[in-house]
Amino acid sequence: AVVSTQSTGDVQGTSTICQEVRYMCAVTHDALSNGSTCVVLRPSGNVITLDCYEKLVKGDMVEPLTGVKLKEKDVIILKRGSTGYAGAKNTGEDLVAKKKGAVLMAN
């Protein structure tokens, strides 16, 4: 199971969906957003940033929070989301519109 660490920076008692920063890296507590590249550590399910993985975990391959030794197959890199805007850049994918024909036809 994936374990997302909820942010504690906003007002207590506020619904998670109303908070500006909902989730954070389990190790560094950096805010996670659609633009964040994240990694799931399989044994614990903790979600951390790719930057945290590369700087703190990859060298020793030991999970910082539990001390469990990791293998390459225990590290799952998640695909980033988009901003929701059709013109969003830096998604790593080229968006191409193709005309297929009429969508609606009137009689």
Short mmCIF file of C-alpha atoms in Angstrom, two decimals:
data_model
loop_
_atom_site.label_atom_id
_atom_site.label_comp_id
_atom_site.label_asym_id
_atom_site.label_seq_id
_atom_site.Cartn_x
_atom_site.Cartn_y
_atom_site.Cartn_z
CA ALA A 1 0.00 0.00 0.00
CA VAL A 2 1.19 3.51 -0.80
CA VAL A 3 1.54 5.76 2.25
CA SER A 4 1.21 9.48 1.50
CA THR A 5 2.37 11.78 4.29
CA GLN A 6 -0.19 14.54 4.85
CA SER A 7 1.11 18.07 5.15
CA THR A 8 0.94 19.70 8.57
CA GLY A 9 1.58 23.26 7.36
CA ASP A 10 -2.01 24.46 6.99
CA VAL A 11 -4.61 25.26 9.61
CA GLN A 12 -5.58 22.30 11.80
CA GLY A 13 -9.15 21.12 11.37
CA THR A 14 -9.19 22.11 7.69
CA SER A 15 -10.19 19.39 5.24
CA THR A 16 -7.24 17.98 3.30
CA ILE A 17 -8.89 18.86 -0.01
CA CYS A 18 -9.04 22.56 0.98
CA GLN A 19 -5.36 22.81 1.88
CA GLU A 20 -2.91 24.40 -0.54
CA VAL A 21 -0.24 21.77 0.17
CA ARG A 22 -1.86 18.40 0.79
CA TYR A 23 1.05 15.96 0.89
CA MET A 24 4.78 16.07 1.55
CA CYS A 25 7.88 13.92 1.16
CA ALA A 26 8.03 11.44 4.05
CA VAL A 27 11.74 12.17 4.63
CA THR A 28 12.43 15.83 3.78
CA HIS A 29 8.85 17.15 4.23
CA ASP A 30 9.10 19.01 0.91
CA ALA A 31 5.67 19.78 -0.56
CA LEU A 32 4.45 17.38 -3.26
CA SER A 33 2.55 18.73 -6.26
CA ASN A 34 1.59 17.62 -9.76
CA GLY A 35 5.00 18.84 -10.88
CA SER A 36 6.92 16.73 -8.34
CA THR A 37 8.55 13.53 -9.52
CA CYS A 38 7.99 11.02 -6.72
CA VAL A 39 9.25 7.60 -5.75
CA VAL A 40 7.47 4.90 -3.73
CA LEU A 41 9.66 2.72 -1.53
CA ARG A 42 7.95 -0.66 -1.80
CA PRO A 43 8.66 -2.21 1.65
CA SER A 44 7.02 0.65 3.61
CA GLY A 45 4.99 2.33 0.86
CA ASN A 46 6.45 5.73 1.77
CA VAL A 47 6.33 8.39 -0.95
CA ILE A 48 9.45 10.54 -1.31
CA THR A 49 10.71 12.97 -3.94
CA LEU A 50 13.04 11.73 -6.67
CA ASP A 51 15.60 14.30 -5.48
CA CYS A 52 15.46 12.83 -1.95
CA TYR A 53 15.88 9.33 -3.36
CA GLU A 54 18.90 10.30 -5.45
CA LYS A 55 20.63 12.23 -2.65
CA LEU A 56 19.75 10.25 0.48
CA VAL A 57 18.69 6.73 -0.48
CA LYS A 58 20.31 5.64 -3.75
CA GLY A 59 23.89 5.50 -2.44
CA ASP A 60 23.31 3.14 0.49
CA MET A 61 19.97 1.68 -0.69
CA VAL A 62 18.64 1.84 2.87
CA GLU A 63 15.24 3.35 3.62
CA PRO A 64 15.84 6.38 5.88
CA LEU A 65 12.69 5.95 8.00
CA THR A 66 12.79 2.21 8.63
CA GLY A 67 16.41 1.16 8.05
CA VAL A 68 15.29 -1.61 5.66
CA LYS A 69 17.81 -2.55 2.95
CA LEU A 70 16.36 -1.83 -0.51
CA LYS A 71 16.81 -3.48 -3.90
CA GLU A 72 16.30 -1.76 -7.25
CA LYS A 73 12.92 -3.50 -7.64
CA ASP A 74 11.79 -1.89 -4.34
CA VAL A 75 11.99 1.59 -5.88
CA ILE A 76 8.99 2.63 -8.00
CA ILE A 77 9.28 5.94 -9.86
CA LEU A 78 5.85 7.49 -10.31
CA LYS A 79 4.85 9.27 -13.49
CA ARG A 80 4.19 12.96 -12.93
CA GLY A 81 0.76 14.44 -13.33
CA SER A 82 -0.03 17.49 -15.36
CA THR A 83 -1.40 20.86 -14.37
CA GLY A 84 -4.68 20.19 -16.14
CA TYR A 85 -4.11 22.87 -18.75
CA ALA A 86 -3.85 21.76 -22.36
CA GLY A 87 -0.93 24.11 -22.95
CA ALA A 88 1.10 22.82 -20.00
CA LYS A 89 4.78 22.45 -20.76
CA ASN A 90 7.51 20.34 -19.19
CA THR A 91 5.37 17.21 -18.99
CA GLY A 92 7.90 15.21 -20.96
CA GLU A 93 5.31 14.44 -23.62
CA ASP A 94 4.40 16.25 -26.79
CA LEU A 95 0.71 16.97 -27.13
CA VAL A 96 -0.56 16.76 -30.69
CA ALA A 97 -4.10 17.53 -31.79
CA LYS A 98 -5.43 15.48 -34.66
CA LYS A 99 -8.55 16.29 -36.60
CA LYS A 100 -10.69 13.18 -37.07
CA GLY A 101 -13.86 14.71 -38.45
CA ALA A 102 -17.14 16.10 -37.22
CA VAL A 103 -18.02 15.41 -33.62
CA LEU A 104 -21.74 16.16 -33.92
CA MET A 105 -23.90 15.94 -36.97
CA ALA A 106 -27.25 17.70 -37.42
CA ASN A 107 -30.07 16.28 -39.50
#
